mmCIF file of N, CA, C and O and ligand atoms in Angstrom:
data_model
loop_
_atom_site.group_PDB
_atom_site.id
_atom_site.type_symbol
_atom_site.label_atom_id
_atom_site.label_comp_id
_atom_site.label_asym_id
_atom_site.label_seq_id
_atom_site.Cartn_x
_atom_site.Cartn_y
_atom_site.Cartn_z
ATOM 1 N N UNK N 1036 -180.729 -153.644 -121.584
ATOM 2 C CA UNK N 1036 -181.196 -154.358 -122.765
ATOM 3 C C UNK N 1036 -180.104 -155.310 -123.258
ATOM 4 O O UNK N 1036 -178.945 -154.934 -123.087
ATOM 5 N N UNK N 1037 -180.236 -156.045 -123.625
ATOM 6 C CA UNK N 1037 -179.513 -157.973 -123.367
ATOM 7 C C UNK N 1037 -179.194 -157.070 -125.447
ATOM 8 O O UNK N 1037 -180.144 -156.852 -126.199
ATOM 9 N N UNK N 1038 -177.877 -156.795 -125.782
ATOM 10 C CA UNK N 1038 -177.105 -156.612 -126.795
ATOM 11 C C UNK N 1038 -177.366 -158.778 -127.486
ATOM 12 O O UNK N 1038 -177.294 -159.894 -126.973
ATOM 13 N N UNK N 1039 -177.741 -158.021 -129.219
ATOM 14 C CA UNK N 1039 -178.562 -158.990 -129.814
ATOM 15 C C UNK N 1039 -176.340 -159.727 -130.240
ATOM 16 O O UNK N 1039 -175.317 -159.151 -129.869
ATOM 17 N N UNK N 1040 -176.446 -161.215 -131.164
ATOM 18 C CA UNK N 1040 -175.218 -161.589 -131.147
ATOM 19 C C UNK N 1040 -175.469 -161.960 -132.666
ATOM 20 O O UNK N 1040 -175.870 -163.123 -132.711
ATOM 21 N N UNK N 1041 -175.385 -161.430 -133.846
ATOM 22 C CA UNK N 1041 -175.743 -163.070 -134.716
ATOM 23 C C UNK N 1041 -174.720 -162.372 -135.774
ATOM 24 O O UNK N 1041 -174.692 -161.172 -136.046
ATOM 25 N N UNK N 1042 -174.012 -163.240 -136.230
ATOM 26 C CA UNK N 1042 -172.628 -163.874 -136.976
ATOM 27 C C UNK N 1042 -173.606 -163.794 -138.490
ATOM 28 O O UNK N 1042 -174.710 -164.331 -138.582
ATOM 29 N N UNK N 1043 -173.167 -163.279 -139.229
ATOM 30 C CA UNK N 1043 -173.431 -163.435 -140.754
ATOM 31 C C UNK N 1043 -172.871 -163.326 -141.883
ATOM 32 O O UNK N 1043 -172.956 -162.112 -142.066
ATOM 33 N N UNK N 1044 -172.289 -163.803 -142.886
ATOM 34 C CA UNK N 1044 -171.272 -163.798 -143.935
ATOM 35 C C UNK N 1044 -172.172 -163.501 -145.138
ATOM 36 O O UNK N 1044 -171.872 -163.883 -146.269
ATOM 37 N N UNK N 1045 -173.144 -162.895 -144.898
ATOM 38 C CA UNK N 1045 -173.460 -161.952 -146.389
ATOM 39 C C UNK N 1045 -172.746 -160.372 -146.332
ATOM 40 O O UNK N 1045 -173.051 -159.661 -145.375
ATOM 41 N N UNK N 1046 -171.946 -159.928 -147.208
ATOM 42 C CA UNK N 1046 -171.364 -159.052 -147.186
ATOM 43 C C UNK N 1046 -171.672 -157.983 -148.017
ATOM 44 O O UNK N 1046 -171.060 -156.915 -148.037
ATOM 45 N N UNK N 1047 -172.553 -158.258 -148.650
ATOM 46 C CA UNK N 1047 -173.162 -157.453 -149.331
ATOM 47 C C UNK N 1047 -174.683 -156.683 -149.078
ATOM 48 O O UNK N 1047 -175.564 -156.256 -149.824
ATOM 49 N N UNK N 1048 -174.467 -156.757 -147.528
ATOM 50 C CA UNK N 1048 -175.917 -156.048 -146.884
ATOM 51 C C UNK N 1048 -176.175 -155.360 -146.144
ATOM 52 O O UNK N 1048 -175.962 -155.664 -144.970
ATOM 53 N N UNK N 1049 -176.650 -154.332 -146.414
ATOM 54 C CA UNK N 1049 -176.635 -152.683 -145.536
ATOM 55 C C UNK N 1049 -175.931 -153.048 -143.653
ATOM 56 O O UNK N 1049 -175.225 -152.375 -142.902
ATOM 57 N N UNK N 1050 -176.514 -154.279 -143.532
ATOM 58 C CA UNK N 1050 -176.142 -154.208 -141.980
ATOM 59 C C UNK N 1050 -174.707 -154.932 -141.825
ATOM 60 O O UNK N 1050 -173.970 -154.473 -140.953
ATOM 61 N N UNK N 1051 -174.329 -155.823 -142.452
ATOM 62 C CA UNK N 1051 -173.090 -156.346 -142.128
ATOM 63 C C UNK N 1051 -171.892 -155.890 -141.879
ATOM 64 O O UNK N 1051 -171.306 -155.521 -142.897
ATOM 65 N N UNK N 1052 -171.417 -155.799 -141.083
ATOM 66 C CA UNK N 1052 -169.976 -155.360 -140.527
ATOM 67 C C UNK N 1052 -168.748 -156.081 -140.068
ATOM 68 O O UNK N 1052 -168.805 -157.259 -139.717
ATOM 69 N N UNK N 1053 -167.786 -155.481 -140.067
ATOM 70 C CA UNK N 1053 -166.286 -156.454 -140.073
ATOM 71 C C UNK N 1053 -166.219 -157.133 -139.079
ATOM 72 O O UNK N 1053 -166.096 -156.667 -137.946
ATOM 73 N N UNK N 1054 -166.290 -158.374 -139.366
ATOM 74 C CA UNK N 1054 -165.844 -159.569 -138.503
ATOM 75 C C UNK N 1054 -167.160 -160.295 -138.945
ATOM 76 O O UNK N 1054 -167.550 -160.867 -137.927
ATOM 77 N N UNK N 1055 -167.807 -160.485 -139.702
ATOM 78 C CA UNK N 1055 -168.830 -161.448 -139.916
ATOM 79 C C UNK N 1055 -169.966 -161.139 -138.834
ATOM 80 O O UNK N 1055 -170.598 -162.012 -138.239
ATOM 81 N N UNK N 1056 -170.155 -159.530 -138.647
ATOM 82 C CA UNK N 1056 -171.087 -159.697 -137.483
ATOM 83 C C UNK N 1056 -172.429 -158.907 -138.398
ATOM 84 O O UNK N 1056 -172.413 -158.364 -139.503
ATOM 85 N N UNK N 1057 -173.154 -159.043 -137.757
ATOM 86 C CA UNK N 1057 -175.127 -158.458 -138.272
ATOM 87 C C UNK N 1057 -174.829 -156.969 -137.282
ATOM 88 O O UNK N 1057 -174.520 -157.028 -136.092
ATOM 89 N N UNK N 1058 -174.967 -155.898 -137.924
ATOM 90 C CA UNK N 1058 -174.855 -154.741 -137.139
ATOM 91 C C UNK N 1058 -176.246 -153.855 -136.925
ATOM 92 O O UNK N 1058 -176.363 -152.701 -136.513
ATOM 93 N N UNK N 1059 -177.412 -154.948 -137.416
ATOM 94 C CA UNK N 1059 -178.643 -154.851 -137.277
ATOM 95 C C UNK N 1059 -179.115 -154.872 -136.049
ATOM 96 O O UNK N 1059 -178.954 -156.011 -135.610
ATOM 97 N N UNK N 1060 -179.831 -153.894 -134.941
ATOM 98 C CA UNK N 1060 -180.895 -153.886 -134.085
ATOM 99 C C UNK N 1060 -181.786 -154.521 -133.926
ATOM 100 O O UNK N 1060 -182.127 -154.726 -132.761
ATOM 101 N N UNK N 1061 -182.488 -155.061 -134.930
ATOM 102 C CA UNK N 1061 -183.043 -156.478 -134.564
ATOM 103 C C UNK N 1061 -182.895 -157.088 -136.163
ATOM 104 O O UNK N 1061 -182.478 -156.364 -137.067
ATOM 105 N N UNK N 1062 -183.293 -158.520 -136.389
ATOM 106 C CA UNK N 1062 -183.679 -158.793 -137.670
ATOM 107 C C UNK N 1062 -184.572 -160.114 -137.918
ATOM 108 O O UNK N 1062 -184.624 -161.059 -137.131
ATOM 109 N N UNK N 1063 -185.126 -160.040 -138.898
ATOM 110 C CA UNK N 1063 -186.600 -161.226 -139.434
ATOM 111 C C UNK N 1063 -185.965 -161.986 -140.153
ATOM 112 O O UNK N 1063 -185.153 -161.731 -141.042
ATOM 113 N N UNK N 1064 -186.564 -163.525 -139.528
ATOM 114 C CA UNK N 1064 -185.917 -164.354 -140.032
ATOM 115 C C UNK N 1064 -186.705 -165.051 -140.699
ATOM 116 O O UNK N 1064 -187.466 -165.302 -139.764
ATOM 117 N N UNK N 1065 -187.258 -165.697 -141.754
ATOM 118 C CA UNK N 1065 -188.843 -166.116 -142.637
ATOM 119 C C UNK N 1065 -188.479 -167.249 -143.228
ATOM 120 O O UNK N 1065 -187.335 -167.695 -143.312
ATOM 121 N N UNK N 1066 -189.721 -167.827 -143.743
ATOM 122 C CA UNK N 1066 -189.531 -168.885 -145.022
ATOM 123 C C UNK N 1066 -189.088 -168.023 -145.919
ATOM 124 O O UNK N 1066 -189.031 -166.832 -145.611
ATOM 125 N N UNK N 1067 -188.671 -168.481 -147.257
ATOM 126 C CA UNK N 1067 -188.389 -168.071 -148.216
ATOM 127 C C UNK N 1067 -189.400 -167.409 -149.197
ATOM 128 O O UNK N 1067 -189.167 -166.639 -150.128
ATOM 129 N N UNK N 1068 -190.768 -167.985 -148.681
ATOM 130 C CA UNK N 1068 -191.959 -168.101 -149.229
ATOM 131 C C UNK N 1068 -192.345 -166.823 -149.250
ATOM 132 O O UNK N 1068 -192.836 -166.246 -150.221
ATOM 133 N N UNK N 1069 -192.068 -166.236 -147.881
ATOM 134 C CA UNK N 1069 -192.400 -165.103 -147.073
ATOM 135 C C UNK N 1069 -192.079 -164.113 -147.313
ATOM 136 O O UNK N 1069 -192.727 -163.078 -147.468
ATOM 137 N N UNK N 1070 -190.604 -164.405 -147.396
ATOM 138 C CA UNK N 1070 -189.533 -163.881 -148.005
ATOM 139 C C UNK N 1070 -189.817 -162.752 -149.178
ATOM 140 O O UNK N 1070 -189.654 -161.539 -149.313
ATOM 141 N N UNK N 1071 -190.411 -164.012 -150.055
ATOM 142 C CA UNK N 1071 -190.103 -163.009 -151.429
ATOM 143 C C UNK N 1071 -191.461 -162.305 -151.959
ATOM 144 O O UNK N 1071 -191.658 -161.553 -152.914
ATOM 145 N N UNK N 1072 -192.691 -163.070 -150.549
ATOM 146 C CA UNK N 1072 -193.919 -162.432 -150.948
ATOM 147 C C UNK N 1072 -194.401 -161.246 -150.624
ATOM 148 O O UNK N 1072 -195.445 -160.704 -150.985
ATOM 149 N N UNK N 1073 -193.361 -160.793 -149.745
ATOM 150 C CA UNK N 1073 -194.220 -159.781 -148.459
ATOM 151 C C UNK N 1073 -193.443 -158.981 -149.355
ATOM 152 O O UNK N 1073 -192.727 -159.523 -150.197
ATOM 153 N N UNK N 1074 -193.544 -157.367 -149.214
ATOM 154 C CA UNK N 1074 -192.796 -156.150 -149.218
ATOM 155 C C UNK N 1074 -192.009 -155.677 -148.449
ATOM 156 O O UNK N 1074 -192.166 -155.977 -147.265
ATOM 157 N N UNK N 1075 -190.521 -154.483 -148.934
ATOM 158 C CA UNK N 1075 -189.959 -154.332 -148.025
ATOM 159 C C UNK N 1075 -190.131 -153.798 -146.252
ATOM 160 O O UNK N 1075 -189.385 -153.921 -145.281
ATOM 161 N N UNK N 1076 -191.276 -153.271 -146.413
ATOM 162 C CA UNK N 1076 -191.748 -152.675 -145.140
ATOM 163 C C UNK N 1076 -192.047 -153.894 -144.336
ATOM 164 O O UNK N 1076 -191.706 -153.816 -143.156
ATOM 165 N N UNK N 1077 -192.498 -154.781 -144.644
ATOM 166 C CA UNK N 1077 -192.916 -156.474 -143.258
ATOM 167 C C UNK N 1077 -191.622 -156.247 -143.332
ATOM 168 O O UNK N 1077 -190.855 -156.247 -144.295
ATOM 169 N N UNK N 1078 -191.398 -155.973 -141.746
ATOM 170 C CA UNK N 1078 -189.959 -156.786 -141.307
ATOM 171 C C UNK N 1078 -189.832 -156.885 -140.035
ATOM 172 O O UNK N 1078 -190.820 -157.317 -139.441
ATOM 173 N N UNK N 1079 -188.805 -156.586 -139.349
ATOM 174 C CA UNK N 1079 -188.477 -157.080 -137.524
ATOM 175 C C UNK N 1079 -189.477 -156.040 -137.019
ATOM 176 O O UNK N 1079 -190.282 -156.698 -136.360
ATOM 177 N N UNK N 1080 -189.851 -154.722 -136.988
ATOM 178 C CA UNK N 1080 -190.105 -154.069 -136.523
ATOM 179 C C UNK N 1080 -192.308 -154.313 -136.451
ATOM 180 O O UNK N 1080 -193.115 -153.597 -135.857
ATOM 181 N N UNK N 1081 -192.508 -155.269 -137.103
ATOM 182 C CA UNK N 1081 -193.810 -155.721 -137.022
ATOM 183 C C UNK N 1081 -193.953 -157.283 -136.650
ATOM 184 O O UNK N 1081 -194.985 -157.888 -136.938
ATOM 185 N N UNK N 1082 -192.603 -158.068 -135.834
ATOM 186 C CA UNK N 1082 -192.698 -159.117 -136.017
ATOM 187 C C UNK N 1082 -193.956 -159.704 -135.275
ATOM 188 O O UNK N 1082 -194.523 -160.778 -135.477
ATOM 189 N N UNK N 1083 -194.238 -158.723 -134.369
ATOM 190 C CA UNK N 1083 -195.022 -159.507 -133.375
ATOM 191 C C UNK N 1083 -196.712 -159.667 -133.241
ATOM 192 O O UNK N 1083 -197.446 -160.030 -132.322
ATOM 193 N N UNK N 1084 -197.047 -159.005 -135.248
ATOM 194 C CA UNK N 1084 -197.970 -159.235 -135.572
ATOM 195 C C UNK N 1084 -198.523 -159.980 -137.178
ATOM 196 O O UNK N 1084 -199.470 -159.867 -137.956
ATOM 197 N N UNK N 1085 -197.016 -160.920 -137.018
ATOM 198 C CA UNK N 1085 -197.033 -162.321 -137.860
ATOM 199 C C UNK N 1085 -197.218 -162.907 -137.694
ATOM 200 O O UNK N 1085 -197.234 -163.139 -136.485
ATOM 201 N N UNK N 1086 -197.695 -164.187 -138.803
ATOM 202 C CA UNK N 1086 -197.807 -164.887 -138.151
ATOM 203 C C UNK N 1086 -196.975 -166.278 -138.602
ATOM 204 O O UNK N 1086 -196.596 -166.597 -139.730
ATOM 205 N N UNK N 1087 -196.817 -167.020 -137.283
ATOM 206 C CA UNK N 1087 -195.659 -167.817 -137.908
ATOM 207 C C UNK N 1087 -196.115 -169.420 -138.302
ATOM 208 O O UNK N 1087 -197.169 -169.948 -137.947
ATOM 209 N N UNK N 1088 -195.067 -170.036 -139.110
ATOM 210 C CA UNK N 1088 -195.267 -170.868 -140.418
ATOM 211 C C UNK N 1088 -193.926 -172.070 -140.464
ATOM 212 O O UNK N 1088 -192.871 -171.850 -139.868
ATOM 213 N N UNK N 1089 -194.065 -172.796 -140.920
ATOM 214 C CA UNK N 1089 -192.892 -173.916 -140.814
ATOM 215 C C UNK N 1089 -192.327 -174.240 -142.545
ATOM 216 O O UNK N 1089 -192.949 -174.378 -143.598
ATOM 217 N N UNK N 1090 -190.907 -174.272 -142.209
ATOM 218 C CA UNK N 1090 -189.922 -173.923 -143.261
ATOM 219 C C UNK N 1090 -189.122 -175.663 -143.426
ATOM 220 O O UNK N 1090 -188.232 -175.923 -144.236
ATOM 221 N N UNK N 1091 -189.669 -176.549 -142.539
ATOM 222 C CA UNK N 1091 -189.225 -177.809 -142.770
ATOM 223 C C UNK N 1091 -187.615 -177.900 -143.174
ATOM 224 O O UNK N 1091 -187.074 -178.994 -143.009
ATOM 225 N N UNK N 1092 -186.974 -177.006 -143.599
ATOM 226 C CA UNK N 1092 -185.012 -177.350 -143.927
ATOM 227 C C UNK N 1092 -184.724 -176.365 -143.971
ATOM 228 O O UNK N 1092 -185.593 -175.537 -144.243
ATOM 229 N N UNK N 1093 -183.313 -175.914 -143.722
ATOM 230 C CA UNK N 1093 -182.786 -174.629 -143.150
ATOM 231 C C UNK N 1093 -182.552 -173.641 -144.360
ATOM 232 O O UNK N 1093 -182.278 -172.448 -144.231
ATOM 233 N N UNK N 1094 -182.730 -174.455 -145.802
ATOM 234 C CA UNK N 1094 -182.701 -173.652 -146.602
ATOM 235 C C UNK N 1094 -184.133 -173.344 -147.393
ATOM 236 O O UNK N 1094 -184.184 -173.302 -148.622
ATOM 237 N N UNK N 1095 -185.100 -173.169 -146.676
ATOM 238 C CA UNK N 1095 -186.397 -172.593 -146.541
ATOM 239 C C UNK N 1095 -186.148 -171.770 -146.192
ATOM 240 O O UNK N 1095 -186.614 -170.883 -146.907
ATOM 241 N N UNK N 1096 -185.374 -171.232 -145.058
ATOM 242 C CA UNK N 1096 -185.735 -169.636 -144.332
ATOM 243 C C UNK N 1096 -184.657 -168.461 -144.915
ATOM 244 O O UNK N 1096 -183.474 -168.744 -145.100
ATOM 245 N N UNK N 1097 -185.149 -167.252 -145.153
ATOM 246 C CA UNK N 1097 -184.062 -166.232 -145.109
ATOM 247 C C UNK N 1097 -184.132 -165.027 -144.218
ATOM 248 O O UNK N 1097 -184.981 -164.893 -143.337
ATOM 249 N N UNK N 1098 -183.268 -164.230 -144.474
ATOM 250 C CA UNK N 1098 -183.136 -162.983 -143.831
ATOM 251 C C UNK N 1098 -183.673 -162.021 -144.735
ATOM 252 O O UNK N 1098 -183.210 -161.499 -145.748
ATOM 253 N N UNK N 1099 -185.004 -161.884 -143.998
ATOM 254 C CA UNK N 1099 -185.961 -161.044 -144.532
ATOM 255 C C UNK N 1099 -185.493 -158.953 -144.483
ATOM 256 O O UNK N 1099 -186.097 -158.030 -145.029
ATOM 257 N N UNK N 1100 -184.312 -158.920 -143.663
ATOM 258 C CA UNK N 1100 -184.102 -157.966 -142.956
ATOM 259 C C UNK N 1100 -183.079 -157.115 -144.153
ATOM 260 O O UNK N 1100 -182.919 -155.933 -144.458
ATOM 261 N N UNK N 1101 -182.592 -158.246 -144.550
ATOM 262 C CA UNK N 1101 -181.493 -158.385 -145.694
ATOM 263 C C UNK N 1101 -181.423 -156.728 -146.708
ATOM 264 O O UNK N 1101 -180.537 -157.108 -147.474
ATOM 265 N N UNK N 1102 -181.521 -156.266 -146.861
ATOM 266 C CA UNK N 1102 -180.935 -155.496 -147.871
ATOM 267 C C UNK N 1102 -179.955 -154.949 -148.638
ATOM 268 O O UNK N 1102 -179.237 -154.384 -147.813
ATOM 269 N N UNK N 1103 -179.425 -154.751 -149.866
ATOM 270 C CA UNK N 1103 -178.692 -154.627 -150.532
ATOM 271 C C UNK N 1103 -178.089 -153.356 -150.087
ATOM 272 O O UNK N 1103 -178.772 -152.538 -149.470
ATOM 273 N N UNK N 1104 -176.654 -153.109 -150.409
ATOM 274 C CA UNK N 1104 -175.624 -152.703 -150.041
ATOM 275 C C UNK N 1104 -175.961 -151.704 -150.595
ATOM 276 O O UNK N 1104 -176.139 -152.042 -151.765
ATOM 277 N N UNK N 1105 -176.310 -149.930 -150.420
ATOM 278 C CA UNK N 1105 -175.996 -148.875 -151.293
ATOM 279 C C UNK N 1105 -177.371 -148.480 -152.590
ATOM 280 O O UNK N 1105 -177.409 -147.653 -153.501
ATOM 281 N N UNK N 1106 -178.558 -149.723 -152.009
ATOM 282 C CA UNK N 1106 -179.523 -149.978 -153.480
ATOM 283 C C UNK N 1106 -180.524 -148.957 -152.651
ATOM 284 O O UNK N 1106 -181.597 -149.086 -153.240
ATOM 285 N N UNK N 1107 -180.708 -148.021 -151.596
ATOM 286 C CA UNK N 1107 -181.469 -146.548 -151.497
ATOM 287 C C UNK N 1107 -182.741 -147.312 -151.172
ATOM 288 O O UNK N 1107 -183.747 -146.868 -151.724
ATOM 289 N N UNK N 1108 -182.940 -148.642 -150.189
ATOM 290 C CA UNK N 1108 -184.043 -149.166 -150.303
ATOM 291 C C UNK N 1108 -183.671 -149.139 -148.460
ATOM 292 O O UNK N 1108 -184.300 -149.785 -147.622
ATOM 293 N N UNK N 1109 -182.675 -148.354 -148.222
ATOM 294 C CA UNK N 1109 -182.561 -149.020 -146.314
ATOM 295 C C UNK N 1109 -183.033 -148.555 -145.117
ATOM 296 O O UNK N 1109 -182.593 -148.902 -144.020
ATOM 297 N N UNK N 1110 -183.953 -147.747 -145.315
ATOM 298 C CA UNK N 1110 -185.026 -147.229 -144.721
ATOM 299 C C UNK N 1110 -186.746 -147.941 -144.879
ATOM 300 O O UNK N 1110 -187.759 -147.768 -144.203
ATOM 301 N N UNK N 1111 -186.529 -148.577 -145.800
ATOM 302 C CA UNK N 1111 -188.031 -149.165 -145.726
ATOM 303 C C UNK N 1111 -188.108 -149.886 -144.821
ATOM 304 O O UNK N 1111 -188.999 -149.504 -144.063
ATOM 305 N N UNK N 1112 -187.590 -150.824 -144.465
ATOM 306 C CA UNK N 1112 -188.103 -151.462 -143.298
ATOM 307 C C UNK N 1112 -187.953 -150.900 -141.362
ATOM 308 O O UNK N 1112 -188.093 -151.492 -140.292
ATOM 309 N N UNK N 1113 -187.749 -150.063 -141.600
ATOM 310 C CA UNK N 1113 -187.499 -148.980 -140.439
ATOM 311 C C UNK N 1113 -186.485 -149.622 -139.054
ATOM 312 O O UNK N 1113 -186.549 -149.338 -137.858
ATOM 313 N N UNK N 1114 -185.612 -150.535 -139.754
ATOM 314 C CA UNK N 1114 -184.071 -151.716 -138.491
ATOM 315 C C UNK N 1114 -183.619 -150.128 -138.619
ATOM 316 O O UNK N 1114 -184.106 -149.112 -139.114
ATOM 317 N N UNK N 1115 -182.283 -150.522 -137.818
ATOM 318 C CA UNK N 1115 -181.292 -149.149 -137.762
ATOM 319 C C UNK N 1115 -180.259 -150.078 -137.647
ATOM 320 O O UNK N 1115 -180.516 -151.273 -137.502
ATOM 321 N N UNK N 1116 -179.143 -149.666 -137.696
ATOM 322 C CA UNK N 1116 -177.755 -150.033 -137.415
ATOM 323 C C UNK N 1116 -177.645 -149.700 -136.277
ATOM 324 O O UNK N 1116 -178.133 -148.656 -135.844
ATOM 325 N N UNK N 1117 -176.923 -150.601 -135.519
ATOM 326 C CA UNK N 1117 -176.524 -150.397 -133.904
ATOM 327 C C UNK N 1117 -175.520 -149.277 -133.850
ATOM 328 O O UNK N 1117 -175.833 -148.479 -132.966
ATOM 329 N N UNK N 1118 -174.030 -148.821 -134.719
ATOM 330 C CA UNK N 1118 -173.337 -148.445 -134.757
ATOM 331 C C UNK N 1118 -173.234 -147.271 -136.198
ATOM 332 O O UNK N 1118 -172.211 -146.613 -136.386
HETATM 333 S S1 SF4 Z 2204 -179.650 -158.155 -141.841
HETATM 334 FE FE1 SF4 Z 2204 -179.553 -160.371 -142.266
HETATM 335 S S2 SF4 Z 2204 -178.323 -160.560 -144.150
HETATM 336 FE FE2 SF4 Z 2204 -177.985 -158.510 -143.292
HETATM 337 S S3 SF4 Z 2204 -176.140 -158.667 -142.021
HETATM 338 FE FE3 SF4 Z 2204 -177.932 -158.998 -140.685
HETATM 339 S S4 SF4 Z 2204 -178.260 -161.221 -140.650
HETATM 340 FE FE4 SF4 Z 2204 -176.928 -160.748 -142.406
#
């Protein structure tokens, strides 16, 4: 299985780990729209029964996968930490 690579400088999110890396197993990447409409449960682990949508500028999309550091919410979307 081809080990996922993606670099992220939010540091304040259950998956992030030292060196600016995503220590997330997989993660959803959305409009913003999407983002803030869906619940925590839509996430990577259903991506492949979304449907997808155009975000026109890079600050349209977020990391839907995202969760807060320690906020007892990091099981809803059922990612795991690689490590
Ligand atoms: S889940 Fe998203 S916000 Fe969190 S570390 Fe990974 S890429 Fe960054």
């Amino acid at each position: 299985m081809q080990q996922q690579h993606i670099h992220c400088i939010v540091n304040d999110c259950h998956y992030w780990a030292q060196g600016n890396k995503c220590d997330a197993n997989e993660i959803l990447v959305s409009t913003n729209n999407f983002a803030e409409s869906q619940p925590d449960q839509v996430d990577a682990p259903m991506a492949s029964q979304l449907t997808p949508e155009n975000a026109g500028v890079c600050t349209s999309t977020a990391c839907k996968t995202y969760v807060t550091k320690g906020s007892g919410k990091v099981n809803a979307d059922k990612v795991k930490r690689m490590s």
